[in-house]
Short mmCIF file of C-alpha atoms in Angstrom, two decimals:
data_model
loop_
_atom_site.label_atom_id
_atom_site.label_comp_id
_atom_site.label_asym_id
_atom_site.label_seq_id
_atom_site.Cartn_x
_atom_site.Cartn_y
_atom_site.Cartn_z
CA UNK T 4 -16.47 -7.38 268.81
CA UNK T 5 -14.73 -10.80 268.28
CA UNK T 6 -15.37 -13.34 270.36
CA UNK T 7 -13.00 -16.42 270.36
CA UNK T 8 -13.21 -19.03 273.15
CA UNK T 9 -11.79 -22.12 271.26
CA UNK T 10 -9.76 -25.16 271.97
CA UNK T 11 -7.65 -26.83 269.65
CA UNK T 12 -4.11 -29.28 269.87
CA UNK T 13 -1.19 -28.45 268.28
CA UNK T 14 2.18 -30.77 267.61
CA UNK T 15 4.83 -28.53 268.58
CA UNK T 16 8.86 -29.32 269.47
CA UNK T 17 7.93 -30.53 272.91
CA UNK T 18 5.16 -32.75 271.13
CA UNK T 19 1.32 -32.31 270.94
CA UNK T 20 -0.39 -29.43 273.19
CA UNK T 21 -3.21 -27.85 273.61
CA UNK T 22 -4.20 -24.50 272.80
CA UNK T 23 -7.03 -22.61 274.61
CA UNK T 24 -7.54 -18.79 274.21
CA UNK T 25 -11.22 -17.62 275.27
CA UNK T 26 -11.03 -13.90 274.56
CA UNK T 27 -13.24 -10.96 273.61
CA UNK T 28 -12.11 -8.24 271.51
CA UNK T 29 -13.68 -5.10 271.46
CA UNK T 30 -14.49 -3.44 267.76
CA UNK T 31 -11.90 -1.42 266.33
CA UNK T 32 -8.80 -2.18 268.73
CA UNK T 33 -5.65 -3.06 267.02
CA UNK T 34 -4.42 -5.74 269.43
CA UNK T 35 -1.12 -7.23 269.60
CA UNK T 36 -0.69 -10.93 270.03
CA UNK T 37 2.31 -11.56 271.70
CA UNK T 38 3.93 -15.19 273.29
CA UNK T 39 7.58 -16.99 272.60
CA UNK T 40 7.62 -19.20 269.36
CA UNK T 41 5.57 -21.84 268.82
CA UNK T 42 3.05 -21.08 271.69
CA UNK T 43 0.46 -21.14 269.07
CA UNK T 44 0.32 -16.99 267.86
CA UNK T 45 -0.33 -18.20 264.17
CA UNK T 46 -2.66 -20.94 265.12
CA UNK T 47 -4.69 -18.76 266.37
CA UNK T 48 -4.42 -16.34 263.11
CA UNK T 49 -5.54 -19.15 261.21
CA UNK T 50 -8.69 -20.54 262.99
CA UNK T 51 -10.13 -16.70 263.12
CA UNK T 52 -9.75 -16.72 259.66
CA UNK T 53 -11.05 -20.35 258.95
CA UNK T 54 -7.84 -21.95 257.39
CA UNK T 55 -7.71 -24.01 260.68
CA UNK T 56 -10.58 -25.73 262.31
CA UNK T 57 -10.54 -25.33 265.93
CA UNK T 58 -10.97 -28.37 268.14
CA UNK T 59 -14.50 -26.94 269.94
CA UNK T 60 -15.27 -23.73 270.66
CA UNK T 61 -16.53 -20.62 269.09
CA UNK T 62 -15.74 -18.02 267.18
CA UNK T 63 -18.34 -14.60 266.76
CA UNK T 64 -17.14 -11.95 264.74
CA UNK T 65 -20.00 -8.93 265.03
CA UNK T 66 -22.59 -10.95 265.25
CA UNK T 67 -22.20 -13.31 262.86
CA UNK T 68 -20.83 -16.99 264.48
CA UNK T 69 -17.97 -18.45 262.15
CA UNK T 70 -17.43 -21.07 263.84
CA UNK T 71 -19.27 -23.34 266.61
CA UNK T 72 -18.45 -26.85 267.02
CA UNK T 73 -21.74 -27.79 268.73
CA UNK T 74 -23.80 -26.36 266.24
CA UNK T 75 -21.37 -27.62 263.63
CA UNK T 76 -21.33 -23.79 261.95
CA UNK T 77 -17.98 -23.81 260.00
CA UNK T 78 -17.33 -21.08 257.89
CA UNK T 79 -15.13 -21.45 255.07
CA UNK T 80 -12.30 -18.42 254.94
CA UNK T 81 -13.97 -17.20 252.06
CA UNK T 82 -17.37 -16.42 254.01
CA UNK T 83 -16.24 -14.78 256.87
CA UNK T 84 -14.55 -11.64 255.30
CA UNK T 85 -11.17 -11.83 257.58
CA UNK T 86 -7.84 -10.24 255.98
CA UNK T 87 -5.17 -12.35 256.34
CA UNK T 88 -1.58 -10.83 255.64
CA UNK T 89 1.07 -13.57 255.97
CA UNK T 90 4.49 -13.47 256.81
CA UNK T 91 5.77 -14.10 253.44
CA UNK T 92 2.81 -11.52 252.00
CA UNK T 93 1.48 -13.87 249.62
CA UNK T 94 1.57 -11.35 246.45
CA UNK T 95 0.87 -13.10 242.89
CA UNK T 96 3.49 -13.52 241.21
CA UNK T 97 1.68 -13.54 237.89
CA UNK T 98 0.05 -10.43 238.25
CA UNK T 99 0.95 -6.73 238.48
CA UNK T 100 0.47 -4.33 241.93
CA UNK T 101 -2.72 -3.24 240.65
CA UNK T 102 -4.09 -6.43 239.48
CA UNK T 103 -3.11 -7.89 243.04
CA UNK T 104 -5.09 -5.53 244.35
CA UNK T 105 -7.91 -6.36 241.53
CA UNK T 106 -8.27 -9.64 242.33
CA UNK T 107 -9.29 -8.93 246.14
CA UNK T 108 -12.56 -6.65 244.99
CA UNK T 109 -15.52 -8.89 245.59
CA UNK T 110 -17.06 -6.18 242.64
CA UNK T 111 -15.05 -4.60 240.75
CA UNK T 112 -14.68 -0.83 241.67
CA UNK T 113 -12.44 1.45 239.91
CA UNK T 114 -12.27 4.29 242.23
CA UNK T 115 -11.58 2.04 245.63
CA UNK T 116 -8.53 0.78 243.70
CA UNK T 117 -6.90 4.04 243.10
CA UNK T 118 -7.67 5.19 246.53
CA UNK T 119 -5.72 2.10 247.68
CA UNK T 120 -3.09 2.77 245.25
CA UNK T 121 -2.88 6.29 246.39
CA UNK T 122 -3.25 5.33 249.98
CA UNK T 123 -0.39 2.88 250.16
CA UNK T 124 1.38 4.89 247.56
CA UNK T 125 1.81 2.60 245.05
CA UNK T 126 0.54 4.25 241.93
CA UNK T 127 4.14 4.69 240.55
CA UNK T 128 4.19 1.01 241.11
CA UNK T 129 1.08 -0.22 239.44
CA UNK T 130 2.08 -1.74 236.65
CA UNK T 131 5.35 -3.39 238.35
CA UNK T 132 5.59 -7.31 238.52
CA UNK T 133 5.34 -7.93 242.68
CA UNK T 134 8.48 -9.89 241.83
CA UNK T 135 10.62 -6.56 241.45
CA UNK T 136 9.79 -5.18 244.55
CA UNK T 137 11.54 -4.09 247.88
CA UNK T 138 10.26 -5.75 251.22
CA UNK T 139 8.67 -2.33 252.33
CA UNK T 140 6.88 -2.25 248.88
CA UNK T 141 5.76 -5.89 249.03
CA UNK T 142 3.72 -5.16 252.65
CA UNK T 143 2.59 -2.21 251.02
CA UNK T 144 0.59 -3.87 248.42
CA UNK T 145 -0.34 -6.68 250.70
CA UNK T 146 -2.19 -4.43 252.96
CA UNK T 147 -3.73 -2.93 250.18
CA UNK T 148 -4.79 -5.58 248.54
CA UNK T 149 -6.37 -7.26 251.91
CA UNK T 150 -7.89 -4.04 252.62
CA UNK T 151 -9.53 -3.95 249.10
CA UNK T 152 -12.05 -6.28 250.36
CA UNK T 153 -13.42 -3.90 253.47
CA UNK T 154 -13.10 -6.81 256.08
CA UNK T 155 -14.69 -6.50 259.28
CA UNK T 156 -11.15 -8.24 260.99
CA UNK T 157 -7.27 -7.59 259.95
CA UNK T 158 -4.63 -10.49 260.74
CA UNK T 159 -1.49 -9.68 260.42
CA UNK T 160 1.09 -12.68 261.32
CA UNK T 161 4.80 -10.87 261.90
CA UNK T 162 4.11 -8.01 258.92
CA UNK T 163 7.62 -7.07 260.01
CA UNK T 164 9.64 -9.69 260.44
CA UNK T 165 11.89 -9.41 257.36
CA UNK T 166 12.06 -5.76 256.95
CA UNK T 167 15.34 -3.61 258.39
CA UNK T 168 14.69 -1.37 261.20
CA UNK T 169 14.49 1.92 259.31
CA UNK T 170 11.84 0.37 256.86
CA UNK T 171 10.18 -0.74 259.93
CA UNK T 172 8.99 2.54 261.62
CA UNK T 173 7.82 3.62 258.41
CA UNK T 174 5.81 0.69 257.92
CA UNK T 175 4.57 0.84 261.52
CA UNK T 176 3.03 3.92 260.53
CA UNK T 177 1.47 2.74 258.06
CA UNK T 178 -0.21 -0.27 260.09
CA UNK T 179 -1.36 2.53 262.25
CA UNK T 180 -2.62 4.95 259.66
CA UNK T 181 -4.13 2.45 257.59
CA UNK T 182 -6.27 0.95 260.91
CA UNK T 183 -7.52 3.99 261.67
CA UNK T 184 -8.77 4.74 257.80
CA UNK T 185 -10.43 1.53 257.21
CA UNK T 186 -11.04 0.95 261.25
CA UNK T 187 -11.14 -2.85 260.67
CA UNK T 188 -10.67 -4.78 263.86
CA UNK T 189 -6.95 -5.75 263.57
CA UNK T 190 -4.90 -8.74 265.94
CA UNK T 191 -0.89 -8.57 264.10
CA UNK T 192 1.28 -10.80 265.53
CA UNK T 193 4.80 -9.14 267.34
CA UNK T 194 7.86 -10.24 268.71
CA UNK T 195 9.09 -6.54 269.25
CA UNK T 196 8.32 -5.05 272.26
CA UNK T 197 8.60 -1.21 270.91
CA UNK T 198 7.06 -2.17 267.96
CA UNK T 199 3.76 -3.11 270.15
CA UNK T 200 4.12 -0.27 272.44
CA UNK T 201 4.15 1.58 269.53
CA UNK T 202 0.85 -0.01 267.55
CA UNK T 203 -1.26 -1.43 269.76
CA UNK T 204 -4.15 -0.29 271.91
CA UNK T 205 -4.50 -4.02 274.15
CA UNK T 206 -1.80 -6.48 274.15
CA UNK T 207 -2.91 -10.66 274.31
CA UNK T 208 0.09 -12.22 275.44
CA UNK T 209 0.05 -16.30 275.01
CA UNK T 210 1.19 -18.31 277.75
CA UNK T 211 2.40 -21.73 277.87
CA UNK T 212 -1.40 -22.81 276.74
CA UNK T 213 -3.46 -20.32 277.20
CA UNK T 214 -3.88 -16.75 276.38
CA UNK T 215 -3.34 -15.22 279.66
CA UNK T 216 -4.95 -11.89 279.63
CA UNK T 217 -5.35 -8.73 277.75
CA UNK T 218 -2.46 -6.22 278.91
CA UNK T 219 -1.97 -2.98 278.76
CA UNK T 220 1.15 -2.24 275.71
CA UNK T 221 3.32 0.23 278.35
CA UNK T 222 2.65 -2.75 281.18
CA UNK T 223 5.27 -4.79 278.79
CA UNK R 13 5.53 -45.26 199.12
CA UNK R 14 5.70 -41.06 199.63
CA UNK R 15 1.97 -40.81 200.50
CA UNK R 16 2.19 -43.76 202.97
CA UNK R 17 5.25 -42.20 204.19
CA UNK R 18 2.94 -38.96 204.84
CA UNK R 19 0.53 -41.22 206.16
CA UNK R 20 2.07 -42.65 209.17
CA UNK R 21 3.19 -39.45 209.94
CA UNK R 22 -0.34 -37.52 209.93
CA UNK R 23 -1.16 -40.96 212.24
CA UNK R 24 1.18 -40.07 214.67
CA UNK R 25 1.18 -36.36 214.70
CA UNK R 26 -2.75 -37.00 214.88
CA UNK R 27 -2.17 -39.00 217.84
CA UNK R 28 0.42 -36.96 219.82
CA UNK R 29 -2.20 -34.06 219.54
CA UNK R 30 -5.07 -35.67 220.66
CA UNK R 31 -3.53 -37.13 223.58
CA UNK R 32 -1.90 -34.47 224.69
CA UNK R 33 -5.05 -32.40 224.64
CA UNK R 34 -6.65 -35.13 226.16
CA UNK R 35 -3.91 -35.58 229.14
CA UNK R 36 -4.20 -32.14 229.74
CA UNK R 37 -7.79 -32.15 230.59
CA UNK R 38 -7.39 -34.82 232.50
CA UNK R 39 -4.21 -33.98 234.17
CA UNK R 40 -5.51 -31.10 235.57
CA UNK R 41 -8.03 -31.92 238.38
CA UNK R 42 -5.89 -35.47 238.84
CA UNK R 43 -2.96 -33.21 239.63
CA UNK R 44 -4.56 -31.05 241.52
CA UNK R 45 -6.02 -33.83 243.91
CA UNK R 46 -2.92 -35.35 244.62
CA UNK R 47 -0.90 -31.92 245.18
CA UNK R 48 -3.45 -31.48 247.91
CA UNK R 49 -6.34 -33.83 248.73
CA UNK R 50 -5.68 -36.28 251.58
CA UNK R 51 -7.54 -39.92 250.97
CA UNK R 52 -6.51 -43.26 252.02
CA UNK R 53 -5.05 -45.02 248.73
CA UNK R 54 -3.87 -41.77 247.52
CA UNK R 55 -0.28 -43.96 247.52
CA UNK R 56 -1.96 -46.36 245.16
CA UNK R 57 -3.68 -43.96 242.95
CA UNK R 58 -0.25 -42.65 242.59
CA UNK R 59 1.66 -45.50 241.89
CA UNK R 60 -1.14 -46.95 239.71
CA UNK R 61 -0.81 -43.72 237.68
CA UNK R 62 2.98 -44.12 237.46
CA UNK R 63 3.10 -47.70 236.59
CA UNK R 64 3.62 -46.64 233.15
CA UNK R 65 6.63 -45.67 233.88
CA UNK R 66 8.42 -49.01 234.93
CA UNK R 67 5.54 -51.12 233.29
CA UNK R 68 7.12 -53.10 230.06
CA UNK R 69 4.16 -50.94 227.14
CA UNK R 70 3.70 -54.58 225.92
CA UNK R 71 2.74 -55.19 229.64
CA UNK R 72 0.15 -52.46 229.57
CA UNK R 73 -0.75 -53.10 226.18
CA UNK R 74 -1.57 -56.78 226.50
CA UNK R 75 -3.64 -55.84 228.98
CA UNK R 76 -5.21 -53.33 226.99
CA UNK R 77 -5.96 -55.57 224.25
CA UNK R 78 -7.30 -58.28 226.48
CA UNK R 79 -9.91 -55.76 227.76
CA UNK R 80 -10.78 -53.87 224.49
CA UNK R 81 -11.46 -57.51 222.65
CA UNK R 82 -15.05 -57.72 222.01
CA UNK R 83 -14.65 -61.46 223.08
CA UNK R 84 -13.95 -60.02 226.68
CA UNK R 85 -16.61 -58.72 229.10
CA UNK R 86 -15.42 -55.04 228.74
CA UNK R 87 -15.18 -54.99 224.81
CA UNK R 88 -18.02 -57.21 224.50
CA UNK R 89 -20.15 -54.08 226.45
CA UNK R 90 -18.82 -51.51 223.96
CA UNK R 91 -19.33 -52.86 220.43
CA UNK R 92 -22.75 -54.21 222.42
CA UNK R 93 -24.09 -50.83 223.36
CA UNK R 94 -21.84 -48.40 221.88
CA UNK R 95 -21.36 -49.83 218.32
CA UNK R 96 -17.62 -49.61 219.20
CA UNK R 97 -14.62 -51.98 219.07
CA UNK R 98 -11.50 -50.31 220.23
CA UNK R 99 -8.69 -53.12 219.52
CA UNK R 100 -6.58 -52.46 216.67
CA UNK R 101 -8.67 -49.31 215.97
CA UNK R 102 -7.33 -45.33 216.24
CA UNK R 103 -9.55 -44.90 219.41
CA UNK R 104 -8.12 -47.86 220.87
CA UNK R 105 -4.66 -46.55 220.40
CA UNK R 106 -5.62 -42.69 221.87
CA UNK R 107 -6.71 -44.52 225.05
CA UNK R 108 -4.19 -46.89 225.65
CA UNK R 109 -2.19 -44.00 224.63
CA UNK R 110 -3.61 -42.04 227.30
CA UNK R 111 -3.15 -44.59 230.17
CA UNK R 112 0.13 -45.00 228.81
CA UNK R 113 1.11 -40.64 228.89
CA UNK R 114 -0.63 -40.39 232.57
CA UNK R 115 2.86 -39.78 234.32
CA UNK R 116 4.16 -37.92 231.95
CA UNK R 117 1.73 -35.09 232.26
CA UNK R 118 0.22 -35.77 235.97
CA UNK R 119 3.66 -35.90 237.57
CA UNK R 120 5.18 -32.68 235.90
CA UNK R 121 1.67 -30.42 236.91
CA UNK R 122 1.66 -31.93 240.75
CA UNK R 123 5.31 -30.84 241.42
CA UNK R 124 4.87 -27.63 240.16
CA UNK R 125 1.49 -27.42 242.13
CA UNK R 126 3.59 -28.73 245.60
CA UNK R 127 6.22 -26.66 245.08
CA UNK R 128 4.09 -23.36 245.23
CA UNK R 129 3.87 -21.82 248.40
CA UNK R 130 0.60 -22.71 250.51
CA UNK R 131 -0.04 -19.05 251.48
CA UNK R 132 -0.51 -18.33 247.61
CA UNK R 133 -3.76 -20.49 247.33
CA UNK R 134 -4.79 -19.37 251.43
CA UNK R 135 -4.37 -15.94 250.84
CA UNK R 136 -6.55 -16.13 248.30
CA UNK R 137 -9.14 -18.14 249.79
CA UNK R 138 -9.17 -15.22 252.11
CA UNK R 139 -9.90 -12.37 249.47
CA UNK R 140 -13.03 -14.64 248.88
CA UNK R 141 -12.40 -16.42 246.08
CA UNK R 142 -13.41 -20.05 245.29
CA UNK R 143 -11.03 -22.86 245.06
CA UNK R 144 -11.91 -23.10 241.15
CA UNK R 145 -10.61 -19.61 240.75
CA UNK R 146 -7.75 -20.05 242.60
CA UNK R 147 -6.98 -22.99 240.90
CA UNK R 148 -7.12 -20.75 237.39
CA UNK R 149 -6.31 -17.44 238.36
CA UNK R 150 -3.44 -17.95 240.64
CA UNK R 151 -2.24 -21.85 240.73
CA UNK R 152 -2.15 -22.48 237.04
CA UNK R 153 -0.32 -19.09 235.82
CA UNK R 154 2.18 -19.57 238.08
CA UNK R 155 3.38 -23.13 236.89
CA UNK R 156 3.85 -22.14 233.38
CA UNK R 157 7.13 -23.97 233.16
CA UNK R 158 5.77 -27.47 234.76
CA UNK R 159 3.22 -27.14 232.18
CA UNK R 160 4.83 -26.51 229.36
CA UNK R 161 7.23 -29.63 231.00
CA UNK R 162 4.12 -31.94 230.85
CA UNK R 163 2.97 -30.68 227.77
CA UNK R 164 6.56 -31.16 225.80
CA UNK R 165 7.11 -34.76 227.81
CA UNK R 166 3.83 -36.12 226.43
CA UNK R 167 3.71 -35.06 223.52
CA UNK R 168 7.38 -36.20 222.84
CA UNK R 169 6.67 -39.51 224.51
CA UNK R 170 3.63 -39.88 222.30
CA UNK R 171 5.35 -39.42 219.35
CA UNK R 172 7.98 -42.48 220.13
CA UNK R 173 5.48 -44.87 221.58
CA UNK R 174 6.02 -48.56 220.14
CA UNK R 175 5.01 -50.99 222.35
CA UNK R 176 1.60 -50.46 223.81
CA UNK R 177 0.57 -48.69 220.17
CA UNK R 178 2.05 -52.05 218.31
CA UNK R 179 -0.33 -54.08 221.19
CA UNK R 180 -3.61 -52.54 220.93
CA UNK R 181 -3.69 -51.22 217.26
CA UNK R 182 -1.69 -53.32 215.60
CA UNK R 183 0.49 -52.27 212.54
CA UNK R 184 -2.64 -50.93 209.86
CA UNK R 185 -1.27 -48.40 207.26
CA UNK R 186 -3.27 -45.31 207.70
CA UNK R 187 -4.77 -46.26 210.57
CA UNK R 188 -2.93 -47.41 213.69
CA UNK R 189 0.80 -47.43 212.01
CA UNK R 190 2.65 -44.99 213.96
CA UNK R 191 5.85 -43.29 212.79
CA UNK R 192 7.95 -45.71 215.51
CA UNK R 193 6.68 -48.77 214.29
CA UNK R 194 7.36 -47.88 210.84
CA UNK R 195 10.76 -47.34 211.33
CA UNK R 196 10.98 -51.01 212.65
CA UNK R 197 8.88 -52.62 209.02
CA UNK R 198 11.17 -50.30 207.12
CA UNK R 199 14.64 -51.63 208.78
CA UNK R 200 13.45 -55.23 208.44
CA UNK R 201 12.41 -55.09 205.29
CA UNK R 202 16.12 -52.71 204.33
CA UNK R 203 14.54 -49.99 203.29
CA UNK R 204 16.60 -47.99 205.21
CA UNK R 205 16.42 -44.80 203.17
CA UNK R 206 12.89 -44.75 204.50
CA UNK R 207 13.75 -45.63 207.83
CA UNK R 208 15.92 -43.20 208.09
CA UNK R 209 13.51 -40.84 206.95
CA UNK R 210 11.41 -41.29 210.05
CA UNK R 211 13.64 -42.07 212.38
CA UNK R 212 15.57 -38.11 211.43
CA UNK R 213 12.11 -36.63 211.98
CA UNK R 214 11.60 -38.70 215.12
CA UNK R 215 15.04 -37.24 216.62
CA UNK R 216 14.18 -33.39 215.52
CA UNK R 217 10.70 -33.68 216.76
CA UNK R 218 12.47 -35.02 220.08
CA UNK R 219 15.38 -32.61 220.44
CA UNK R 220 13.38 -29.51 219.58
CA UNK R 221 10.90 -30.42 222.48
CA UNK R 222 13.73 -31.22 224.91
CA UNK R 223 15.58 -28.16 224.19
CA UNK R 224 11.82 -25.95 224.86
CA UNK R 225 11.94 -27.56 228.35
CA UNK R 226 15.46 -26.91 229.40
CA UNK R 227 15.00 -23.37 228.00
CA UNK R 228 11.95 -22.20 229.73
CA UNK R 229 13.48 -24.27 233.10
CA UNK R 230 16.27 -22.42 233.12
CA UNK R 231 14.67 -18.67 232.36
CA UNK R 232 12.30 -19.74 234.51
CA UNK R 233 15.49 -20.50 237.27
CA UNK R 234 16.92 -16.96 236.56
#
């Protein structure tokens, strides 16, 4: 289970503002995060995953606390084994698919590598600069390599954004099929109503400040 | 006349290496700091770094030589405790050198660091790894050309440096003359077959670095 209940302001278009979200998350749900732009979606990414310390508040993930401002427990990102896969994926640019993926393993482990290769289908592509490949390909290989470090919670900010619409169900289904393998707690960040219907199992719509409540995806 | 011809050139060749190498190690965490630390007087620390750049050299090298005399507090505590005296000495010149080449290697290494995207060095901080790795296995490979800019720039600036050198270390044969100054003695004195000598080698050395940068720039643009 995550448990977020943190406070933090944020300087938006209509000035600063103040984002509250006090949530639970059961273990293995692939939630949705859902709100109009700039409500504070990717804030929230990035204080689960420590690149942004809240305001006050707390953050358990299992049962470890990350974060708790009156016990001053701040865990850096690297500590609290989140996955983080941004919008614009992040791959290397200096290194190939395979050492992208490489580079995640906290010890090195030549069999998980091909099964992520082979899981994302990417062998073909090991060897391949991430500079020479298609949109699809790029998520592919930055799911893989965020997955190559087993973490116990999957962020995904708009994995879909920049991808056509035919690319897009294919890639949904890999989201889907590659939550249910590694069954990390996942919260991906959508705009698309289908999309979400689609994926995820809870929806957390943001409101104007706060995260109103947990919905159901067909309730959308 | 030929061997103090090769000479001045091993001086300055001598002294474009070492402070290049020296820069580098330097430039490095500097660069890094300002690309993304946040302190108060990080303006200064910039500017200060950059003076160099506006700075008269016989501005910076009067300076130099003010501090490195041993009849001066600072120079007085070297050849005191240290056994060293750095005016008109080679180690006087790398130094001033040094202050001298900051901007030319710091300023190069923290664009290319700034203009990297921020997700690069978060993402990794996500897979676990330290800031020290991520600072050599993903921030430094992928600003090949800005170092190979800052690298180049010094090293070519190095080579042509008059004023500061002529400040701090003087004009000794063998020791502090640099290939620059040289070329002035030479042209006073009309030997200009020898001055032109140096000042052809100056110009190759110059134009072959130049032409590195705007090569690996623009296959770097492609």
């Amino acid at each position: 289970m995550i448990q977020i209940d943190v406070e933090r302001k944020m300087l938006t278009t209509d000035g600063i503002r103040k984002l509250e979200v006090c949530v639970e998350i059961p273990q293995y749900e692939l939630v949705c995060l859902f709100g109009r732009s700039g409500a504070g979606k990717t804030t929230l990414l990035r204080m689960v995953s420590g690149l942004f310390k809240p305001d006050k508040g707390i953050i358990r993930i299992g049962d470890r606390i990350v974060f708790d401002s009156s016990r001053k427990i701040n865990l850096s990102p690297q500590k609290r084994n989140v996955g983080y896969m941004f919008q614009d994926f992040a791959l290397f640019p200096n290194m190939s698919v395979e050492e992208n993926i490489r580079f995640a393993q906290g010890e090195k482990d030549h069999k998980a590598v091909e099964n992520l290769l082979e899981t994302f289908q990417l062998i073909r592509l090991r060897n391949q600069s991430t500079l020479k490949l298609s949109g699809g390909q790029k998520q592919r290989v930055a799911l893989a390599r965020a997955f190559a470090r087993k973490p116990e919670v999957m962020l995904l900010d708009e994995p879909l954004s920049s991808v056509d619409m035919e690319l897009r169900l294919s890639l949904q289904n890999e989201i889907l099929a590659s939550h249910q393998l590694f069954q990390s707690t996942t919260i991906m960040v959508s705009h698309d109503k289908d999309e979400i219907k689609r994926l995820a199992t809870r929806v957390m719509r943001i409101g104007k400040e706060k995260v109103v409540a947990f919905e159901n995806p067909t309730d959308l | 006349m030929y061997s103090e011809f090769i000479e001045t050139l091993f001086v300055t060749g001598k002294l474009a290496v070492a402070t290049t190498i020296l820069l580098f190690i330097i430039g490095l965490p500097v660069s890094y700091m300002l690309a993304f630390a946040r302190f108060r007087l990080k303006i200064l620390l910039e500017a200060l770094i950059s003076m160099s750049m506006v700075l008269p050299p016989t501005v910076m090298g009067y300076y130099l030589l003010v501090a490195f005399s041993p009849q001066n507090g600072f120079g007085k505590f070297l050849e005191h405790y240290f056994d060293l005296r750095l005016a008109f000495t080679f180690e006087g010149i790398l130094i001033a050198s040094v202050v001298f080449g900051l901007p030319f290697m710091i300023q190069p290494l923290q664009n290319g660091l700034m203009s990297l995207p921020e997700s690069l060095r978060e993402v990794s901080y996500t897979l676990g790894k330290s800031k020290t790795t991520t600072f050599f296995r993903v921030l430094l490979p992928n600003i090949k050309p800005s170092i190979i800019t800052g690298i180049a720039m010094t090293f070519a600036h190095c080579i042509g440096e008059f004023g500061v050198v002529l400040m701090v270390g003087g004009d000794i044969p063998g020791v502090t003359r640099m290939a620059s100054i040289a070329i002035y003695d030479e042209a006073q004195a009309l030997n200009y077959t020898v001055a032109n000598r140096y000042s052809l080698i100056l110009f190759l050395i110059s134009f072959v670095l130049l032409t590195i940068i705007f090569s690996v720039n623009k296959r770097h643009k492609v």
